[in-house]
Short mmCIF file of N, CA, C and O in Angstrom, two decimals:
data_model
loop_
_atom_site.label_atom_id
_atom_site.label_comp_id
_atom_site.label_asym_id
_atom_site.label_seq_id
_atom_site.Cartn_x
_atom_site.Cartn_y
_atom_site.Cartn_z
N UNK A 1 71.51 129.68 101.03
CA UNK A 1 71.81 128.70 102.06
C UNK A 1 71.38 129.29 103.40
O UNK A 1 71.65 130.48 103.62
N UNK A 2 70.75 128.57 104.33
CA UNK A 2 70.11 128.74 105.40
C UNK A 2 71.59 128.95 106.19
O UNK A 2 72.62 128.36 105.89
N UNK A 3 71.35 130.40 107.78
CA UNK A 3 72.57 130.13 108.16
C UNK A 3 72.43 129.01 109.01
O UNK A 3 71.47 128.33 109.37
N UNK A 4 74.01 129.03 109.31
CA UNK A 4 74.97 127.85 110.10
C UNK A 4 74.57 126.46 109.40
O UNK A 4 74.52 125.34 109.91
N UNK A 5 74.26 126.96 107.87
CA UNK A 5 74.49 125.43 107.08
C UNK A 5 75.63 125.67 106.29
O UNK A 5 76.05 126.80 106.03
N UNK A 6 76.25 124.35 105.82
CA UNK A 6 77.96 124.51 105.38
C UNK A 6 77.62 123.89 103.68
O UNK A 6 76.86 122.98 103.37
N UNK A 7 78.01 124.27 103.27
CA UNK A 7 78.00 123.50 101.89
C UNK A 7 78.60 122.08 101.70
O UNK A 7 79.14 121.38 102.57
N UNK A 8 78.42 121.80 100.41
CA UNK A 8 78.95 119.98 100.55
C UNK A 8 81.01 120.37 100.39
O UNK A 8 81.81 119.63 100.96
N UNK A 9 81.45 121.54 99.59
CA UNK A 9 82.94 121.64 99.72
C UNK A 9 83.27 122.09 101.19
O UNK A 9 84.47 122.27 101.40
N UNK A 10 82.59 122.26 102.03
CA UNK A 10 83.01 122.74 103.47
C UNK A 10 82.58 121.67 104.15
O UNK A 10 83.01 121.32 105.25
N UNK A 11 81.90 121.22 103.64
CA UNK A 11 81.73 119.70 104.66
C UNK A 11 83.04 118.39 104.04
O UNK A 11 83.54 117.52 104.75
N UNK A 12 83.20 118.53 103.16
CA UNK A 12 84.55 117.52 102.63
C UNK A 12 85.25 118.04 103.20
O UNK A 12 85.67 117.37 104.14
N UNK A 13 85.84 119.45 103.09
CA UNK A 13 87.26 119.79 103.17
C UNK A 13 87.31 121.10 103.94
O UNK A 13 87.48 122.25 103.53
N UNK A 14 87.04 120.48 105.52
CA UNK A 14 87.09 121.46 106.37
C UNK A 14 87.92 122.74 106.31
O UNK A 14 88.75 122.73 105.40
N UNK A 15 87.90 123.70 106.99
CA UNK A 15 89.03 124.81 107.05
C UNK A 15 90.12 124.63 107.78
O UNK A 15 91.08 125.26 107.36
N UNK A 16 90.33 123.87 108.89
CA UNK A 16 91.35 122.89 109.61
C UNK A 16 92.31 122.53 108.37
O UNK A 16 93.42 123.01 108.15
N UNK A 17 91.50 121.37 107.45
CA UNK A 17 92.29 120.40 106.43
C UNK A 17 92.77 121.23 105.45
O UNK A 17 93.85 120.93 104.93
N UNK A 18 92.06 122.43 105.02
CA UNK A 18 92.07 123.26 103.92
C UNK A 18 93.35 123.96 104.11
O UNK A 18 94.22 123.92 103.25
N UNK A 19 93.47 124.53 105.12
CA UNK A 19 94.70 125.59 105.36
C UNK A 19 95.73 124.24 105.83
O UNK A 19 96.73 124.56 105.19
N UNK A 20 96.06 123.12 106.44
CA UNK A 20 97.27 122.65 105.89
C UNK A 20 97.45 122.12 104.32
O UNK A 20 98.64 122.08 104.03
N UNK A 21 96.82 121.82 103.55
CA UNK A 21 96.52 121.73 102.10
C UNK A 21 97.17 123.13 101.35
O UNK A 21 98.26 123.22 100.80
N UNK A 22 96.22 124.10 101.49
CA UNK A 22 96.99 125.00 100.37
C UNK A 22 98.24 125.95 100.11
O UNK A 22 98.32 126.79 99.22
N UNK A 23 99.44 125.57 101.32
CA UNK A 23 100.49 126.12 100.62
C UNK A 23 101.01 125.17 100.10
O UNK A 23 102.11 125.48 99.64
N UNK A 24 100.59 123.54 99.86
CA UNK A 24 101.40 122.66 99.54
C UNK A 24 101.55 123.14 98.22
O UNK A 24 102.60 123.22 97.59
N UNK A 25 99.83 123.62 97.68
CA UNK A 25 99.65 123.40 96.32
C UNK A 25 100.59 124.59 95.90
O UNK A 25 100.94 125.55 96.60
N UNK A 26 101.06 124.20 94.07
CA UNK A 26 102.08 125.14 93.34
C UNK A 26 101.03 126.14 93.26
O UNK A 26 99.93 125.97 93.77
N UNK A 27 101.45 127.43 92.47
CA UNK A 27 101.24 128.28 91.55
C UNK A 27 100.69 127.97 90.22
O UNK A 27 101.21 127.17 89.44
N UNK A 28 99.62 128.64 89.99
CA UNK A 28 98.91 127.91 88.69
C UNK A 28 99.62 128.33 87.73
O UNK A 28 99.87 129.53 87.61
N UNK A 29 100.14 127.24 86.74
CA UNK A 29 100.91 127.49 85.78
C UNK A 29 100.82 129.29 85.01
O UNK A 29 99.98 130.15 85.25
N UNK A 30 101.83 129.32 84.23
CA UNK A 30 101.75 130.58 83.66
C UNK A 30 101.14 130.60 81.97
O UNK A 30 101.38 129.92 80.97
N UNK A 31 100.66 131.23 82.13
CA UNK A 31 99.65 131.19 80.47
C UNK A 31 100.37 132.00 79.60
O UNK A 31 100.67 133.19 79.63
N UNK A 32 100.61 130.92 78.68
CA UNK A 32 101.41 131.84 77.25
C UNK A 32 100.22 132.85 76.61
O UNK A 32 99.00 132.76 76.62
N UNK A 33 101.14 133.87 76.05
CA UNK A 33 100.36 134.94 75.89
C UNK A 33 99.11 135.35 76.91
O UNK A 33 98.11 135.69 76.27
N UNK A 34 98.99 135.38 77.88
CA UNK A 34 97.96 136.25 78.61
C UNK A 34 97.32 134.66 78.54
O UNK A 34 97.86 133.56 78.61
N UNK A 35 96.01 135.07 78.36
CA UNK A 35 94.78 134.14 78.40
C UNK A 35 94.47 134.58 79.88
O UNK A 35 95.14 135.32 80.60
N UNK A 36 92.92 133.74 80.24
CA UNK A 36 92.16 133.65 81.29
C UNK A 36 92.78 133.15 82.66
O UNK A 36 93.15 131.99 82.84
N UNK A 37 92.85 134.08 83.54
CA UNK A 37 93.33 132.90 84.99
C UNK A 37 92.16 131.85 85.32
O UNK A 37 91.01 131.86 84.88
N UNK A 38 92.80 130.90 86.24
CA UNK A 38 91.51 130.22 86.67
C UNK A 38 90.54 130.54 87.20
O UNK A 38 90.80 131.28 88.15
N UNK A 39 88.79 130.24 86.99
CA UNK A 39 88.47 130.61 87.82
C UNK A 39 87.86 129.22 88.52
O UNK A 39 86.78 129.49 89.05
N UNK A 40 88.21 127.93 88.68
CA UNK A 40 87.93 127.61 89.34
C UNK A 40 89.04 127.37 90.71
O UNK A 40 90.25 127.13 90.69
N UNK A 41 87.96 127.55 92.04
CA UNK A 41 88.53 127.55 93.30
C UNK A 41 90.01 125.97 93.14
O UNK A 41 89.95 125.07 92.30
N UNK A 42 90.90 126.10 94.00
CA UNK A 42 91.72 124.84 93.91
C UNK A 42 90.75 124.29 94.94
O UNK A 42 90.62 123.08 94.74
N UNK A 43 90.13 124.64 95.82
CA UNK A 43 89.61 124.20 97.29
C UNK A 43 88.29 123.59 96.46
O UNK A 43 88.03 122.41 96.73
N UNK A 44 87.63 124.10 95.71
CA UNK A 44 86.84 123.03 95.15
C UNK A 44 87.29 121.61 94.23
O UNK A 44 86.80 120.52 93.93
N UNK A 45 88.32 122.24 94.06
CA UNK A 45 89.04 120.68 93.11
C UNK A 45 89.51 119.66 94.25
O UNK A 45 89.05 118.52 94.28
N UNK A 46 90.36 120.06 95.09
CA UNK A 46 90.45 119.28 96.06
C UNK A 46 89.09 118.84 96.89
O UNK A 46 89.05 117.84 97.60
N UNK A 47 88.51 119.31 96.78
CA UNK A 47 87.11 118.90 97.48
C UNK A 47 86.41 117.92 96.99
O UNK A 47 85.61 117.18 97.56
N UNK A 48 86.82 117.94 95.70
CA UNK A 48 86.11 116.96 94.63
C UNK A 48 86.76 115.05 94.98
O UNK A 48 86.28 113.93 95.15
N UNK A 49 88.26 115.80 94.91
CA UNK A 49 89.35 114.45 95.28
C UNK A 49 88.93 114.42 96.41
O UNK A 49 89.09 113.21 96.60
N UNK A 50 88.49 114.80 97.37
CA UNK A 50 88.19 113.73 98.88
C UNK A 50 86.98 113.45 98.55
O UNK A 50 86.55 112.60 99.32
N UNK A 51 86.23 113.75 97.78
CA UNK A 51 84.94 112.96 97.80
C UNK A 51 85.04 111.58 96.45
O UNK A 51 84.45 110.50 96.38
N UNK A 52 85.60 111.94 95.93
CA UNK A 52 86.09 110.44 94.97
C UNK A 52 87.22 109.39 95.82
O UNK A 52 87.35 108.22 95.48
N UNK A 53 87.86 109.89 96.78
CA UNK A 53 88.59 109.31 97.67
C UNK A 53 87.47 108.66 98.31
O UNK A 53 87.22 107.48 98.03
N UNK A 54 86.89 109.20 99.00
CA UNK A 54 85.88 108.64 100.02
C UNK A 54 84.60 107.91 99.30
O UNK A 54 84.30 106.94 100.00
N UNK A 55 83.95 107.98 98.44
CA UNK A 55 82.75 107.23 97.45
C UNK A 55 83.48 106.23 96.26
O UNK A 55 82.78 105.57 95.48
N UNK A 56 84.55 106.21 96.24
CA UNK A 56 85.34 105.23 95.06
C UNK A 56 84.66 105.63 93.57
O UNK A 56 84.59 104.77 92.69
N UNK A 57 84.11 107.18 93.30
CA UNK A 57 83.82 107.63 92.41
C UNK A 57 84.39 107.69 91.18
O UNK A 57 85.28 108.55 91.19
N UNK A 58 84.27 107.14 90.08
CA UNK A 58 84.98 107.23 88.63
C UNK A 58 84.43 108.68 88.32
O UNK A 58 83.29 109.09 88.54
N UNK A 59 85.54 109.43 87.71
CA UNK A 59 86.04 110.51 86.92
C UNK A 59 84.76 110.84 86.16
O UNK A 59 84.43 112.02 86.04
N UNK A 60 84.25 110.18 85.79
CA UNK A 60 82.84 110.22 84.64
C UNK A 60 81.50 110.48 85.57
O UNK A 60 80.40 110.96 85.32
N UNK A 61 81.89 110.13 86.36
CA UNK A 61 80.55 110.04 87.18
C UNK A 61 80.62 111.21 88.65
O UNK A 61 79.90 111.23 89.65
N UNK A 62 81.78 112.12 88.28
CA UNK A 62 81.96 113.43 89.48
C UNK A 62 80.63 114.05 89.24
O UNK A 62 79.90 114.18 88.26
N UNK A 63 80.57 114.44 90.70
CA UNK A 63 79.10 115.76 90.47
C UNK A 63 79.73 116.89 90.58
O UNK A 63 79.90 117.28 91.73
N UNK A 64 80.26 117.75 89.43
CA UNK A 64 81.53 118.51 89.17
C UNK A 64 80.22 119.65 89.66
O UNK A 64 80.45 120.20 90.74
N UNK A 65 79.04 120.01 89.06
CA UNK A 65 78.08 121.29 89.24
C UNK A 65 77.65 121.62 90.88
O UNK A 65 77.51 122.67 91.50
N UNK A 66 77.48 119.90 91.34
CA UNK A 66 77.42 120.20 92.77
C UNK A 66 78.54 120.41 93.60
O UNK A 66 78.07 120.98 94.58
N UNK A 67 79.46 120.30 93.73
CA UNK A 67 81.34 120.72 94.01
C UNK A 67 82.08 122.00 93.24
O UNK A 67 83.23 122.40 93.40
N UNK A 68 80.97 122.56 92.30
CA UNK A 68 81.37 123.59 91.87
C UNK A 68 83.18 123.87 91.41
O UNK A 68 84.04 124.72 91.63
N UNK A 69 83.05 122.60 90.67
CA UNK A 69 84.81 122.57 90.37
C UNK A 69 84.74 122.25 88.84
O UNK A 69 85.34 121.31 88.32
N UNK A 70 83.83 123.27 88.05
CA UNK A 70 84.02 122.81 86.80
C UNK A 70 83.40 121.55 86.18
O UNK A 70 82.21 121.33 85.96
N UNK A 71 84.70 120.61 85.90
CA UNK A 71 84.38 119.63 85.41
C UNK A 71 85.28 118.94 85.71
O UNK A 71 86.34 119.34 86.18
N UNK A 72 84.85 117.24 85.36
CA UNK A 72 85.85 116.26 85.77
C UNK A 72 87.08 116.16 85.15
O UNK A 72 87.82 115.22 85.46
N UNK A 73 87.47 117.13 84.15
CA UNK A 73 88.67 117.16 83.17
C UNK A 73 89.31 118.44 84.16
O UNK A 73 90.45 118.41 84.61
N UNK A 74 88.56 119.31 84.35
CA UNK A 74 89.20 120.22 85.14
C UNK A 74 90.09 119.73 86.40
O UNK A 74 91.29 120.00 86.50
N UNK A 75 89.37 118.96 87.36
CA UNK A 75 89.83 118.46 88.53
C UNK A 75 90.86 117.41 88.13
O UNK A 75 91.99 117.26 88.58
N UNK A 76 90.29 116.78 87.28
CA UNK A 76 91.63 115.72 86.86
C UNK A 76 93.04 116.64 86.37
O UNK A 76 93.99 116.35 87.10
N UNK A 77 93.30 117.36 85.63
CA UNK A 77 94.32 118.09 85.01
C UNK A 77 94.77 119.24 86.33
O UNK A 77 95.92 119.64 86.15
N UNK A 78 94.16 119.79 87.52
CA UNK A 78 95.12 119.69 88.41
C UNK A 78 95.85 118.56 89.84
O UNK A 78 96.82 118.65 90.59
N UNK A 79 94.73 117.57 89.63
CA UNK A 79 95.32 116.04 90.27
C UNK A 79 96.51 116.33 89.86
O UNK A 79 97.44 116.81 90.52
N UNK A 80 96.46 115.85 88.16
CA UNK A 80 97.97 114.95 87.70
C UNK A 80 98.80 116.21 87.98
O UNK A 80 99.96 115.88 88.19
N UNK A 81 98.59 117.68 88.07
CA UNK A 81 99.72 119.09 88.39
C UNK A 81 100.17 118.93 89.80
O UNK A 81 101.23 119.48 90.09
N UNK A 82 99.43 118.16 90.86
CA UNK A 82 99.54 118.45 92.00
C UNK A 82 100.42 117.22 92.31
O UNK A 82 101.45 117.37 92.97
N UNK A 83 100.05 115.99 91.84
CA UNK A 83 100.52 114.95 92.10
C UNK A 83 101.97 114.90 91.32
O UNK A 83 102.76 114.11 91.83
N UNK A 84 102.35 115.48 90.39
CA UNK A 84 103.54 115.79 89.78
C UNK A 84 104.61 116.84 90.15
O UNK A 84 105.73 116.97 89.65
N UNK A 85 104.09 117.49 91.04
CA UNK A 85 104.90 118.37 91.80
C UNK A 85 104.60 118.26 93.25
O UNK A 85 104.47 119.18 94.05
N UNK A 86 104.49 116.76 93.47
CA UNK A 86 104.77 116.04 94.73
C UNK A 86 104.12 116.10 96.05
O UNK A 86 104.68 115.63 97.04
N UNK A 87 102.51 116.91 96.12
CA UNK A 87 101.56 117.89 96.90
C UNK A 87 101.05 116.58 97.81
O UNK A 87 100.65 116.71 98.97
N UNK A 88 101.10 115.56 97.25
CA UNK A 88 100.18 114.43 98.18
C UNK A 88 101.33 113.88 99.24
O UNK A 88 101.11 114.07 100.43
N UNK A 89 102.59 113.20 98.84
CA UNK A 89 103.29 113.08 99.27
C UNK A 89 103.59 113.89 100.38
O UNK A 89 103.38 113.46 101.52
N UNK A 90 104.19 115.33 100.11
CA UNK A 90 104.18 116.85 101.27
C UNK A 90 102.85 116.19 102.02
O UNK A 90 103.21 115.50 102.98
N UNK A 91 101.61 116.21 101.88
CA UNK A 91 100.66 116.27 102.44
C UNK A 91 100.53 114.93 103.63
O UNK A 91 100.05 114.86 104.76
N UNK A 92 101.21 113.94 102.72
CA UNK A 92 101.26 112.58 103.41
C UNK A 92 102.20 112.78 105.13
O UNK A 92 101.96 112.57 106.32
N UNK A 93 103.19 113.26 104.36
CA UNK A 93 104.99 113.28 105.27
C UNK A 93 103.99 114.56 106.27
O UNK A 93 104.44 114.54 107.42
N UNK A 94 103.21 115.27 106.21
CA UNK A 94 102.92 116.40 107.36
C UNK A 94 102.26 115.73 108.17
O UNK A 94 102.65 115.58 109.33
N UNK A 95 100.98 115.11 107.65
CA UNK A 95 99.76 114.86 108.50
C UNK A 95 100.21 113.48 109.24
O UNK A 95 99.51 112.92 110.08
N UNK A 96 101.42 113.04 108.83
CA UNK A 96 102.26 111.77 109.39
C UNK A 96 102.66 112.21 110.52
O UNK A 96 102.30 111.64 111.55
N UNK A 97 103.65 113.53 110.56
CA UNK A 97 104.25 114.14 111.99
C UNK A 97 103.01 114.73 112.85
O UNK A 97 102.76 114.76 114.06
N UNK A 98 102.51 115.08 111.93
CA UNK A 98 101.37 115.57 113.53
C UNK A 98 100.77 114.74 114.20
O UNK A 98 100.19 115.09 115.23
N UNK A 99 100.78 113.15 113.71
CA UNK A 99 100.39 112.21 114.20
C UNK A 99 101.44 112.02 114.70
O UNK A 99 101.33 111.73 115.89
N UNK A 100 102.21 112.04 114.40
CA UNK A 100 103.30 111.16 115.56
C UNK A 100 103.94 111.86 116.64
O UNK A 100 104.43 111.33 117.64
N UNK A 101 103.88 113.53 116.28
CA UNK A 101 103.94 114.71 117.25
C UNK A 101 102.96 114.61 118.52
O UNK A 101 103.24 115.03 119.64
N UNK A 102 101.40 113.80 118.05
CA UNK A 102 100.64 113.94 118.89
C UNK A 102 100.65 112.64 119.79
O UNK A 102 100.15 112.63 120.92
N UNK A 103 101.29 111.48 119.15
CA UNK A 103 101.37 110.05 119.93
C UNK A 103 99.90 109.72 119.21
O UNK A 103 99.03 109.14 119.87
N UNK A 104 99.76 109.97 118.35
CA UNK A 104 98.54 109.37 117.66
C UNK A 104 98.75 108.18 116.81
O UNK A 104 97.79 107.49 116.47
N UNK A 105 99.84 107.92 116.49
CA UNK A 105 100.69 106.64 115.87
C UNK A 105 100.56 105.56 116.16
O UNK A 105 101.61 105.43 116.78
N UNK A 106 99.74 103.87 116.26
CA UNK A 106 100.19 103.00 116.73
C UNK A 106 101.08 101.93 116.03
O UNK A 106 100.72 101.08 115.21
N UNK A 107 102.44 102.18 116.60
CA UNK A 107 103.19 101.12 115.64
C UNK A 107 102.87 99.74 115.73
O UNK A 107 103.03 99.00 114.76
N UNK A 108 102.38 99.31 116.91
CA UNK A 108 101.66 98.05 116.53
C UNK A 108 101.08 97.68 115.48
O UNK A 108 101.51 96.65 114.96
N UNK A 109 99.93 98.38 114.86
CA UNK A 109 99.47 98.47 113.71
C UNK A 109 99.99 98.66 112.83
O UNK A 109 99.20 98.81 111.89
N UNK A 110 101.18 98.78 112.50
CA UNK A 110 102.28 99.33 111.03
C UNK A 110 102.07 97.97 110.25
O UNK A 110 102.04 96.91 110.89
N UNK A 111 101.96 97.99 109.26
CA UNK A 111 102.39 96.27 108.34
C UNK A 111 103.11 96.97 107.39
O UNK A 111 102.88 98.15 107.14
N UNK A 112 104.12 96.19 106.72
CA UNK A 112 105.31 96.63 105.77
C UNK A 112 104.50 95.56 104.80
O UNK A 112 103.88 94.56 105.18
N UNK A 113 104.70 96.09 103.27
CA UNK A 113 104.08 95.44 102.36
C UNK A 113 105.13 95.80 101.67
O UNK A 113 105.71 96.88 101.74
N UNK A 114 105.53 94.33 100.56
CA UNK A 114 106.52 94.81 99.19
C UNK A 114 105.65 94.60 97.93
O UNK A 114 104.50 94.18 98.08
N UNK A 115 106.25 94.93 96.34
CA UNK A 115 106.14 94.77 95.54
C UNK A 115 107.26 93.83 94.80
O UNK A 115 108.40 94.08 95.18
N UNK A 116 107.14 92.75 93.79
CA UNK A 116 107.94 92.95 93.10
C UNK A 116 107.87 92.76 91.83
O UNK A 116 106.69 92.45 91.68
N UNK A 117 108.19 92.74 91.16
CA UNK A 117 108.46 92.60 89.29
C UNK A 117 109.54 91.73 88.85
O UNK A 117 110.62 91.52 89.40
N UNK A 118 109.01 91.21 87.67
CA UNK A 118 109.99 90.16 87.02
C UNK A 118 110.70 91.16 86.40
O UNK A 118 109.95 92.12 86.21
N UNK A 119 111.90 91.39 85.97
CA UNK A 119 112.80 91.52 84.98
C UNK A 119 112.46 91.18 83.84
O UNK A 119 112.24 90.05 83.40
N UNK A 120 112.39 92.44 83.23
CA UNK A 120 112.42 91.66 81.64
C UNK A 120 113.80 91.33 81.05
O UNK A 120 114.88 91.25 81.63
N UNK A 121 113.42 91.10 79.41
CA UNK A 121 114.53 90.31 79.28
C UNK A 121 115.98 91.48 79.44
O UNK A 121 116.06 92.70 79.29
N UNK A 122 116.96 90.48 79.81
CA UNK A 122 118.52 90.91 80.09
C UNK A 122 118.31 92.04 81.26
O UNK A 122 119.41 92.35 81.72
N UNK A 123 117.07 92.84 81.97
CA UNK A 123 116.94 93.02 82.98
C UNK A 123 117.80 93.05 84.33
O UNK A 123 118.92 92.54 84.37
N UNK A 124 117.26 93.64 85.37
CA UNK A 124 118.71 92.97 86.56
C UNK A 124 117.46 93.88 87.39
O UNK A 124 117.53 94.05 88.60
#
């Protein structure tokens, strides 16, 4: 790489975004009996999710070799770890206060949206 060029995971997922991101993330599970640690980067997996965030990319169709995150089973299987031990959420509730720390907030713009569901039967 030519200098002062950034790669495509440093161009997704700046070092700004990166370092509030990774203490959210857990500890990579613990491997029965020994086995291999990971070696793929988490910063490339997450790198992968802002670029399927941002291109509306299906899972099948990741450029896992160019993001250097493995594969799309890889990145998917720590999604559902991250998203199950609540990392987006944390991530949501932070980057919320620094907006609102900064007056970057316009509540004008807020819209409240519901859901609802029928009850099934005998339900409540």
């Amino acid at each position: 790489m030519l200098p002062g060029m950034t790669n495509l995971v440093d161009r997704l997922l700046p070092d700004e975004l990166w370092q509030r991101i990774q203490p959210l993330l857990p500890a990579p599970p613990a491997r029965l009996r020994g086995g291999v640690p990971r070696r793929i980067p988490d910063r490339n997996c997450v790198a992968a999710l802002v670029f399927m965030a941002r291109t509306s990319t299906p899972w099948a169709l990741l450029p896992a070799k160019e993001l250097g995150c493995g594969s799309a089973t890889t990145c998917w299987r720590r999604f559902d770890q991250w998203a199950k031990a609540g990392v987006f959420d944390q991530l949501q509730a932070l980057l919320l206060d620094e907006l609102g720390e900064a007056g970057r907030i316009d509540l004008e713009r807020v819209s409240v949206d519901s859901f609802s569901l029928r009850a099934v039967k005998g339900g409540t």
